[in-house]
Amino acid sequence: MSNSFEGKHVVISYDDKICTHAGECVRGLPQVFDPKRSPWIQPGEISYEAAEQVIRRCPSGALKVRHV
Ligand code: SF4
């Protein structure tokens, strides 16, 4: 299932059926991706460029980012 999480500048969508739990997102942007939190994705004030740099490394394609 795909869920969307809206921040000030970006909307990040996540598909849990595709995620392979490689953890690139958590390592790259721990302030946005934190599995111990609910919801575990909180874009906050992250910029599109910063989010895109990490999401581009997601090996599964489970994450997508767009401007608000
Ligand atoms: S980087 Fe992508 S595949 Fe890895 S845990 Fe995050 S969403 Fe899942």
Coordinates of C-alpha atoms and ligand atoms in Angstrom, one line a residue:
M1 CA 0.0 0.0 0.0
S2 CA 1.3 3.5 -0.8
N3 CA 1.1 6.3 1.7
S4 CA 1.9 10.0 1.4
F5 CA 3.5 12.2 4.0
E6 CA 3.4 15.9 3.5
G7 CA 6.0 18.4 4.8
K8 CA 6.5 22.1 4.3
H9 CA 8.2 21.7 0.9
V10 CA 7.8 18.1 -0.2
V11 CA 5.4 15.2 -0.3
I12 CA 7.1 11.8 0.1
S13 CA 5.2 8.7 -0.8
Y14 CA 6.1 5.2 0.3
D15 CA 5.0 1.8 -0.9
D16 CA 5.5 -0.8 1.8
K17 CA 4.9 -3.7 -0.7
I18 CA 8.0 -2.6 -2.7
C19 CA 10.4 -1.7 0.2
T20 CA 13.2 -4.1 0.6
H21 CA 14.2 -2.6 4.0
A22 CA 17.7 -1.8 2.8
G23 CA 17.7 1.2 5.1
E24 CA 19.3 3.7 2.8
C25 CA 16.6 6.2 3.6
V26 CA 17.1 5.9 7.4
R27 CA 20.9 6.2 7.1
G28 CA 20.7 9.1 4.7
L29 CA 18.1 11.3 6.4
P30 CA 17.4 10.0 9.9
Q31 CA 15.5 13.1 10.8
V32 CA 12.9 12.3 8.1
F33 CA 12.9 8.5 8.1
D34 CA 12.7 7.0 11.6
P35 CA 11.1 3.6 12.0
K36 CA 10.7 4.1 15.7
R37 CA 8.3 7.0 15.2
S38 CA 4.7 7.1 14.0
P39 CA 4.4 8.0 11.3
W40 CA 7.9 6.9 10.4
I41 CA 8.2 9.4 7.6
Q42 CA 8.1 13.0 8.7
P43 CA 9.3 15.4 6.0
G44 CA 9.2 18.4 8.2
E45 CA 11.0 21.3 6.6
I46 CA 13.4 19.2 4.4
S47 CA 14.1 20.7 1.0
Y48 CA 13.2 18.9 -2.3
E49 CA 16.9 18.7 -3.2
A50 CA 17.9 17.1 0.1
A51 CA 15.0 14.6 0.0
E52 CA 15.7 13.7 -3.6
Q53 CA 19.4 13.0 -3.0
V54 CA 18.5 10.3 -0.5
I55 CA 15.4 8.9 -2.2
R56 CA 17.4 8.5 -5.4
R57 CA 19.5 5.9 -3.5
C58 CA 16.5 3.8 -2.5
P59 CA 17.2 0.6 -4.3
S60 CA 13.6 -0.6 -4.5
G61 CA 11.8 2.4 -5.8
A62 CA 9.5 2.4 -2.8
L63 CA 10.0 6.1 -2.2
K64 CA 9.0 9.0 -4.3
V65 CA 9.2 12.7 -3.7
R66 CA 7.4 15.6 -5.2
H67 CA 7.0 19.3 -4.5
V68 CA 4.1 20.3 -2.3
Ligands
SF4_1 S1 15.7 3.1 1.1 FE1 13.9 2.3 0.0 S2 14.0 0.1 0.1 FE2 15.4 0.9 1.6 S3 14.3 1.0 3.6 FE3 14.1 3.0 2.6 S4 12.2 2.8 1.4 FE4 12.8 0.7 1.9

